[in-house]
mmCIF file with all atom_site columns, C-alpha atoms in Angstrom:
data_model
loop_
_atom_site.group_PDB
_atom_site.id
_atom_site.type_symbol
_atom_site.label_atom_id
_atom_site.label_alt_id
_atom_site.label_comp_id
_atom_site.label_asym_id
_atom_site.label_entity_id
_atom_site.label_seq_id
_atom_site.pdbx_PDB_ins_code
_atom_site.Cartn_x
_atom_site.Cartn_y
_atom_site.Cartn_z
_atom_site.occupancy
_atom_site.B_iso_or_equiv
_atom_site.pdbx_formal_charge
_atom_site.auth_seq_id
_atom_site.auth_comp_id
_atom_site.auth_asym_id
_atom_site.auth_atom_id
_atom_site.pdbx_PDB_model_num
ATOM 1   C CA . MET A 1 1   ? 4.372   -12.244 -36.315 1.00 0.00 ? 1   MET A CA 1
ATOM 2   C CA . PHE A 1 2   ? 5.097   -9.383  -34.479 1.00 0.00 ? 2   PHE A CA 1
ATOM 3   C CA . ARG A 1 3   ? 2.971   -6.481  -36.565 1.00 0.00 ? 3   ARG A CA 1
ATOM 4   C CA . ARG A 1 4   ? 4.839   -2.933  -35.947 1.00 0.00 ? 4   ARG A CA 1
ATOM 5   C CA . GLU A 1 5   ? 1.392   -1.098  -36.731 1.00 0.00 ? 5   GLU A CA 1
ATOM 6   C CA . THR A 1 6   ? -0.306  -3.704  -33.379 1.00 0.00 ? 6   THR A CA 1
ATOM 7   C CA . TYR A 1 7   ? 2.434   -2.145  -31.503 1.00 0.00 ? 7   TYR A CA 1
ATOM 8   C CA . ASN A 1 8   ? 2.051   1.335   -32.528 1.00 0.00 ? 8   ASN A CA 1
ATOM 9   C CA . GLN A 1 9   ? -1.711  1.070   -31.582 1.00 0.00 ? 9   GLN A CA 1
ATOM 10  C CA . ASP A 1 10  ? -0.557  -0.248  -27.623 1.00 0.00 ? 10  ASP A CA 1
ATOM 11  C CA . ALA A 1 11  ? 2.077   2.446   -27.133 1.00 0.00 ? 11  ALA A CA 1
ATOM 12  C CA . GLU A 1 12  ? -0.826  4.626   -28.176 1.00 0.00 ? 12  GLU A CA 1
ATOM 13  C CA . ALA A 1 13  ? -3.515  3.506   -25.351 1.00 0.00 ? 13  ALA A CA 1
ATOM 14  C CA . GLN A 1 14  ? -0.648  3.557   -23.026 1.00 0.00 ? 14  GLN A CA 1
ATOM 15  C CA . ARG A 1 15  ? -0.009  6.942   -23.411 1.00 0.00 ? 15  ARG A CA 1
ATOM 16  C CA . ASN A 1 16  ? -3.742  7.896   -23.555 1.00 0.00 ? 16  ASN A CA 1
ATOM 17  C CA . PHE A 1 17  ? -4.321  6.182   -20.577 1.00 0.00 ? 17  PHE A CA 1
ATOM 18  C CA . CYS A 1 18  ? -1.245  7.935   -18.747 1.00 0.00 ? 18  CYS A CA 1
ATOM 19  C CA . ARG A 1 19  ? -2.432  11.216  -19.884 1.00 0.00 ? 19  ARG A CA 1
ATOM 20  C CA . SER A 1 20  ? -5.490  11.340  -18.937 1.00 0.00 ? 20  SER A CA 1
ATOM 21  C CA . ASN A 1 21  ? -6.975  8.648   -16.825 1.00 0.00 ? 21  ASN A CA 1
ATOM 22  C CA . PHE A 1 22  ? -3.592  7.976   -14.995 1.00 0.00 ? 22  PHE A CA 1
ATOM 23  C CA . LYS A 1 23  ? -4.442  10.876  -12.323 1.00 0.00 ? 23  LYS A CA 1
ATOM 24  C CA . ARG A 1 24  ? -7.656  10.569  -11.561 1.00 0.00 ? 24  ARG A CA 1
ATOM 25  C CA . LYS A 1 25  ? -7.399  6.262   -10.646 1.00 0.00 ? 25  LYS A CA 1
ATOM 26  C CA . PHE A 1 26  ? -4.623  6.637   -9.265  1.00 0.00 ? 26  PHE A CA 1
ATOM 27  C CA . ASP A 1 27  ? -6.435  10.037  -6.869  1.00 0.00 ? 27  ASP A CA 1
ATOM 28  C CA . ARG A 1 28  ? -9.637  7.044   -6.591  1.00 0.00 ? 28  ARG A CA 1
ATOM 29  C CA . PHE A 1 29  ? -7.433  4.840   -4.984  1.00 0.00 ? 29  PHE A CA 1
ATOM 30  C CA . GLN A 1 30  ? -5.115  6.628   -2.952  1.00 0.00 ? 30  GLN A CA 1
ATOM 31  C CA . SER A 1 31  ? -8.364  8.073   -1.221  1.00 0.00 ? 31  SER A CA 1
ATOM 32  C CA . GLN A 1 32  ? -10.024 4.389   -1.383  1.00 0.00 ? 32  GLN A CA 1
ATOM 33  C CA . PHE A 1 33  ? -7.231  2.517   -0.133  1.00 0.00 ? 33  PHE A CA 1
ATOM 34  C CA . PHE A 1 34  ? -5.774  5.458   2.484   1.00 0.00 ? 34  PHE A CA 1
ATOM 35  C CA . ASN A 1 35  ? -9.000  7.049   3.939   1.00 0.00 ? 35  ASN A CA 1
ATOM 36  C CA . ASP A 1 36  ? -9.445  4.619   6.848   1.00 0.00 ? 36  ASP A CA 1
ATOM 37  C CA . GLY A 1 37  ? -6.460  4.903   8.872   1.00 0.00 ? 37  GLY A CA 1
ATOM 38  C CA . ASN A 1 38  ? -4.023  1.942   7.955   1.00 0.00 ? 38  ASN A CA 1
ATOM 39  C CA . PRO A 1 39  ? -5.113  -0.074  4.684   1.00 0.00 ? 39  PRO A CA 1
ATOM 40  C CA . PHE A 1 40  ? -3.651  -2.900  6.333   1.00 0.00 ? 40  PHE A CA 1
ATOM 41  C CA . ASN A 1 41  ? -5.762  -3.495  9.781   1.00 0.00 ? 41  ASN A CA 1
ATOM 42  C CA . ARG A 1 42  ? -9.279  -2.036  8.175   1.00 0.00 ? 42  ARG A CA 1
ATOM 43  C CA . GLY A 1 43  ? -11.996 -3.344  11.107  1.00 0.00 ? 43  GLY A CA 1
ATOM 44  C CA . GLN A 1 44  ? -9.581  -4.896  13.582  1.00 0.00 ? 44  GLN A CA 1
ATOM 45  C CA . LYS A 1 45  ? -8.786  -3.075  16.731  1.00 0.00 ? 45  LYS A CA 1
ATOM 46  C CA . SER A 1 46  ? -5.021  -2.548  15.939  1.00 0.00 ? 46  SER A CA 1
ATOM 47  C CA . ASN A 1 47  ? -2.066  -4.552  17.874  1.00 0.00 ? 47  ASN A CA 1
ATOM 48  C CA . ILE A 1 48  ? -0.427  -2.172  20.082  1.00 0.00 ? 48  ILE A CA 1
ATOM 49  C CA . PRO A 1 49  ? 3.479   -3.371  20.955  1.00 0.00 ? 49  PRO A CA 1
ATOM 50  C CA . VAL A 1 50  ? 4.355   -4.146  23.866  1.00 0.00 ? 50  VAL A CA 1
ATOM 51  C CA . ASN A 1 51  ? 7.400   -5.620  26.098  1.00 0.00 ? 51  ASN A CA 1
ATOM 52  C CA . ILE A 1 52  ? 6.704   -7.849  29.082  1.00 0.00 ? 52  ILE A CA 1
ATOM 53  C CA . ALA A 1 53  ? 10.896  -8.498  31.255  1.00 0.00 ? 53  ALA A CA 1
ATOM 54  C CA . GLU A 1 54  ? 10.842  -10.208 34.229  1.00 0.00 ? 54  GLU A CA 1
ATOM 55  C CA . ASN A 1 55  ? 13.397  -10.546 36.767  1.00 0.00 ? 55  ASN A CA 1
ATOM 56  C CA . ASP A 1 56  ? 14.063  -12.196 40.334  1.00 0.00 ? 56  ASP A CA 1
ATOM 57  C CA . GLU A 1 57  ? 11.822  -9.531  42.252  1.00 0.00 ? 57  GLU A CA 1
ATOM 58  C CA . LEU A 1 58  ? 8.902   -8.307  39.894  1.00 0.00 ? 58  LEU A CA 1
ATOM 59  C CA . TYR A 1 59  ? 7.526   -8.488  36.390  1.00 0.00 ? 59  TYR A CA 1
ATOM 60  C CA . GLN A 1 60  ? 7.479   -5.306  34.249  1.00 0.00 ? 60  GLN A CA 1
ATOM 61  C CA . VAL A 1 61  ? 4.937   -4.705  31.388  1.00 0.00 ? 61  VAL A CA 1
ATOM 62  C CA . GLN A 1 62  ? 5.222   -1.936  29.136  1.00 0.00 ? 62  GLN A CA 1
ATOM 63  C CA . VAL A 1 63  ? 2.521   -0.390  26.289  1.00 0.00 ? 63  VAL A CA 1
ATOM 64  C CA . PHE A 1 64  ? 3.486   1.848   23.978  1.00 0.00 ? 64  PHE A CA 1
ATOM 65  C CA . ALA A 1 65  ? 1.032   3.915   23.542  1.00 0.00 ? 65  ALA A CA 1
ATOM 66  C CA . ALA A 1 66  ? 2.184   7.408   22.113  1.00 0.00 ? 66  ALA A CA 1
ATOM 67  C CA . GLY A 1 67  ? -0.202  10.118  21.740  1.00 0.00 ? 67  GLY A CA 1
ATOM 68  C CA . ARG A 1 68  ? -1.908  9.087   24.491  1.00 0.00 ? 68  ARG A CA 1
ATOM 69  C CA . LYS A 1 69  ? -2.853  10.916  27.655  1.00 0.00 ? 69  LYS A CA 1
ATOM 70  C CA . LYS A 1 70  ? -2.468  8.789   31.017  1.00 0.00 ? 70  LYS A CA 1
ATOM 71  C CA . GLU A 1 71  ? -6.534  9.526   31.872  1.00 0.00 ? 71  GLU A CA 1
ATOM 72  C CA . GLN A 1 72  ? -7.464  7.351   28.203  1.00 0.00 ? 72  GLN A CA 1
ATOM 73  C CA . PHE A 1 73  ? -5.780  4.406   30.859  1.00 0.00 ? 73  PHE A CA 1
ATOM 74  C CA . GLN A 1 74  ? -7.787  1.601   32.366  1.00 0.00 ? 74  GLN A CA 1
ATOM 75  C CA . VAL A 1 75  ? -5.227  -0.648  34.472  1.00 0.00 ? 75  VAL A CA 1
ATOM 76  C CA . ASN A 1 76  ? -7.654  -3.758  36.416  1.00 0.00 ? 76  ASN A CA 1
ATOM 77  C CA . ILE A 1 77  ? -7.057  -7.130  37.047  1.00 0.00 ? 77  ILE A CA 1
ATOM 78  C CA . THR A 1 78  ? -9.862  -9.823  37.460  1.00 0.00 ? 78  THR A CA 1
ATOM 79  C CA . ASP A 1 79  ? -9.279  -13.563 37.597  1.00 0.00 ? 79  ASP A CA 1
ATOM 80  C CA . GLN A 1 80  ? -5.542  -13.275 37.398  1.00 0.00 ? 80  GLN A CA 1
ATOM 81  C CA . VAL A 1 81  ? -5.257  -11.236 34.352  1.00 0.00 ? 81  VAL A CA 1
ATOM 82  C CA . LEU A 1 82  ? -4.138  -8.418  33.966  1.00 0.00 ? 82  LEU A CA 1
ATOM 83  C CA . THR A 1 83  ? -6.094  -6.206  31.993  1.00 0.00 ? 83  THR A CA 1
ATOM 84  C CA . ILE A 1 84  ? -4.770  -3.254  29.742  1.00 0.00 ? 84  ILE A CA 1
ATOM 85  C CA . SER A 1 85  ? -7.518  -0.600  28.295  1.00 0.00 ? 85  SER A CA 1
ATOM 86  C CA . CYS A 1 86  ? -7.532  2.549   26.474  1.00 0.00 ? 86  CYS A CA 1
ATOM 87  C CA . LYS A 1 87  ? -9.744  4.953   25.310  1.00 0.00 ? 87  LYS A CA 1
ATOM 88  C CA . ALA A 1 88  ? -10.078 6.551   21.849  1.00 0.00 ? 88  ALA A CA 1
ATOM 89  C CA . ALA A 1 89  ? -7.663  9.661   21.212  1.00 0.00 ? 89  ALA A CA 1
ATOM 90  C CA . GLU A 1 90  ? -9.440  12.708  20.363  1.00 0.00 ? 90  GLU A CA 1
ATOM 91  C CA . LEU A 1 91  ? -7.882  14.252  17.010  1.00 0.00 ? 91  LEU A CA 1
ATOM 92  C CA . GLU A 1 92  ? -7.254  17.734  16.429  1.00 0.00 ? 92  GLU A CA 1
ATOM 93  C CA . SER A 1 93  ? -10.647 19.253  14.672  1.00 0.00 ? 93  SER A CA 1
ATOM 94  C CA . GLY A 1 94  ? -9.792  19.855  11.411  1.00 0.00 ? 94  GLY A CA 1
ATOM 95  C CA . LEU A 1 95  ? -6.848  17.684  10.862  1.00 0.00 ? 95  LEU A CA 1
ATOM 96  C CA . LYS A 1 96  ? -7.443  14.485  7.800   1.00 0.00 ? 96  LYS A CA 1
ATOM 97  C CA . TYR A 1 97  ? -5.434  12.158  7.991   1.00 0.00 ? 97  TYR A CA 1
ATOM 98  C CA . ILE A 1 98  ? -4.637  10.860  4.364   1.00 0.00 ? 98  ILE A CA 1
ATOM 99  C CA . TYR A 1 99  ? -1.841  7.808   5.850   1.00 0.00 ? 99  TYR A CA 1
ATOM 100 C CA . GLN A 1 100 ? -1.781  7.002   9.074   1.00 0.00 ? 100 GLN A CA 1
ATOM 101 C CA . GLU A 1 101 ? 0.007   3.765   10.845  1.00 0.00 ? 101 GLU A CA 1
ATOM 102 C CA . GLN A 1 102 ? -1.133  5.087   14.274  1.00 0.00 ? 102 GLN A CA 1
ATOM 103 C CA . HIS A 1 103 ? -3.685  3.534   15.766  1.00 0.00 ? 103 HIS A CA 1
ATOM 104 C CA . LEU A 1 104 ? -5.317  6.401   17.624  1.00 0.00 ? 104 LEU A CA 1
ATOM 105 C CA . GLY A 1 105 ? -8.731  3.997   18.560  1.00 0.00 ? 105 GLY A CA 1
ATOM 106 C CA . GLU A 1 106 ? -9.452  2.648   21.494  1.00 0.00 ? 106 GLU A CA 1
ATOM 107 C CA . PHE A 1 107 ? -7.543  -0.441  22.025  1.00 0.00 ? 107 PHE A CA 1
ATOM 108 C CA . GLU A 1 108 ? -7.300  -3.308  24.704  1.00 0.00 ? 108 GLU A CA 1
ATOM 109 C CA . ARG A 1 109 ? -5.345  -5.870  26.300  1.00 0.00 ? 109 ARG A CA 1
ATOM 110 C CA . ALA A 1 110 ? -4.910  -9.331  28.980  1.00 0.00 ? 110 ALA A CA 1
ATOM 111 C CA . PHE A 1 111 ? -2.049  -10.988 29.966  1.00 0.00 ? 111 PHE A CA 1
ATOM 112 C CA . GLN A 1 112 ? -2.151  -13.989 32.208  1.00 0.00 ? 112 GLN A CA 1
ATOM 113 C CA . LEU A 1 113 ? -0.983  -13.911 34.767  1.00 0.00 ? 113 LEU A CA 1
ATOM 114 C CA . GLN A 1 114 ? 1.229   -15.936 37.419  1.00 0.00 ? 114 GLN A CA 1
ATOM 115 C CA . ASP A 1 115 ? 0.175   -17.311 40.725  1.00 0.00 ? 115 ASP A CA 1
ATOM 116 C CA . GLU A 1 116 ? 3.551   -15.793 42.285  1.00 0.00 ? 116 GLU A CA 1
ATOM 117 C CA . ILE A 1 117 ? 2.530   -12.405 41.996  1.00 0.00 ? 117 ILE A CA 1
ATOM 118 C CA . LEU A 1 118 ? 1.266   -9.755  45.113  1.00 0.00 ? 118 LEU A CA 1
ATOM 119 C CA . LEU A 1 119 ? -2.181  -8.001  43.511  1.00 0.00 ? 119 LEU A CA 1
ATOM 120 C CA . ASP A 1 120 ? -1.429  -5.459  46.661  1.00 0.00 ? 120 ASP A CA 1
ATOM 121 C CA . ASN A 1 121 ? 1.850   -4.096  45.412  1.00 0.00 ? 121 ASN A CA 1
ATOM 122 C CA . VAL A 1 122 ? 1.278   -3.462  41.424  1.00 0.00 ? 122 VAL A CA 1
ATOM 123 C CA . HIS A 1 123 ? 1.931   -0.054  40.215  1.00 0.00 ? 123 HIS A CA 1
ATOM 124 C CA . ALA A 1 124 ? 1.400   1.548   37.561  1.00 0.00 ? 124 ALA A CA 1
ATOM 125 C CA . SER A 1 125 ? 2.691   4.895   35.534  1.00 0.00 ? 125 SER A CA 1
ATOM 126 C CA . PHE A 1 126 ? 3.039   6.633   32.120  1.00 0.00 ? 126 PHE A CA 1
ATOM 127 C CA . GLU A 1 127 ? 5.787   8.882   31.233  1.00 0.00 ? 127 GLU A CA 1
ATOM 128 C CA . ASP A 1 128 ? 6.738   9.934   27.162  1.00 0.00 ? 128 ASP A CA 1
ATOM 129 C CA . GLY A 1 129 ? 4.291   7.523   25.466  1.00 0.00 ? 129 GLY A CA 1
ATOM 130 C CA . ILE A 1 130 ? 4.844   4.104   27.656  1.00 0.00 ? 130 ILE A CA 1
ATOM 131 C CA . LEU A 1 131 ? 2.558   2.796   29.978  1.00 0.00 ? 131 LEU A CA 1
ATOM 132 C CA . THR A 1 132 ? 4.563   0.863   32.550  1.00 0.00 ? 132 THR A CA 1
ATOM 133 C CA . VAL A 1 133 ? 2.894   -1.589  35.259  1.00 0.00 ? 133 VAL A CA 1
ATOM 134 C CA . ILE A 1 134 ? 5.009   -3.333  37.757  1.00 0.00 ? 134 ILE A CA 1
ATOM 135 C CA . LEU A 1 135 ? 3.709   -6.649  39.352  1.00 0.00 ? 135 LEU A CA 1
ATOM 136 C CA . GLN A 1 136 ? 6.061   -7.291  42.088  1.00 0.00 ? 136 GLN A CA 1
ATOM 137 C CA . LYS A 1 137 ? 6.669   -11.267 42.829  1.00 0.00 ? 137 LYS A CA 1
ATOM 138 C CA . ASP A 1 138 ? 5.704   -12.914 46.266  1.00 0.00 ? 138 ASP A CA 1
ATOM 139 C CA . PRO A 1 139 ? 8.590   -14.463 47.360  1.00 0.00 ? 139 PRO A CA 1
ATOM 140 C CA . SER A 1 140 ? 7.295   -17.559 49.442  1.00 0.00 ? 140 SER A CA 1
ATOM 141 C CA . LYS A 1 141 ? 5.440   -18.646 46.074  1.00 0.00 ? 141 LYS A CA 1
ATOM 142 C CA . ILE A 1 142 ? 8.326   -18.412 44.097  1.00 0.00 ? 142 ILE A CA 1
ATOM 143 C CA . LYS A 1 143 ? 9.785   -22.197 43.460  1.00 0.00 ? 143 LYS A CA 1
ATOM 144 C CA . ALA A 1 144 ? 13.567  -22.811 43.546  1.00 0.00 ? 144 ALA A CA 1
ATOM 145 C CA . ALA A 1 145 ? 15.080  -24.233 40.973  1.00 0.00 ? 145 ALA A CA 1
ATOM 146 C CA . GLN A 1 146 ? 15.804  -28.095 40.533  1.00 0.00 ? 146 GLN A CA 1
ATOM 147 C CA . GLU A 1 147 ? 18.408  -29.619 39.548  1.00 0.00 ? 147 GLU A CA 1
ATOM 148 C CA . VAL A 1 148 ? 17.933  -33.014 38.189  1.00 0.00 ? 148 VAL A CA 1
ATOM 149 C CA . GLN A 1 149 ? 20.933  -35.431 38.099  1.00 0.00 ? 149 GLN A CA 1
ATOM 150 C CA . VAL A 1 150 ? 20.762  -37.135 34.235  1.00 0.00 ? 150 VAL A CA 1
ATOM 151 C CA . SER A 1 151 ? 21.952  -40.639 34.653  1.00 0.00 ? 151 SER A CA 1
#
């Protein structure tokens, strides 16, 4: 049932694999897997993290884009849609990433706005890698909360 010579042959084959082919195969795997940036996001534009907060007076949209410059961003509002786009970041010359989790290519995010936004009073700023867009609410369009009696 169990043959010792079969086991010895398999063990010898494994030792040979590790001695000669493993490094070459691992290097090839690493090259194919990591050279194109984030291996789990190939062929797609990355979703840049965004936080949206609200209080009684305004909405605040924060786009987390470390490594970018404010000149790369464009913020537009068209047909009640806030669009935030960013051009690709320039890589340092002579630098080649072997692994990259942060997407430095171009991106665009779009958000449907509600009617209660004052479009004339939108403010955007960029500080410490965070683009912040402030959208003021129009007090005349805010609907008051209504309490419904339970019968």
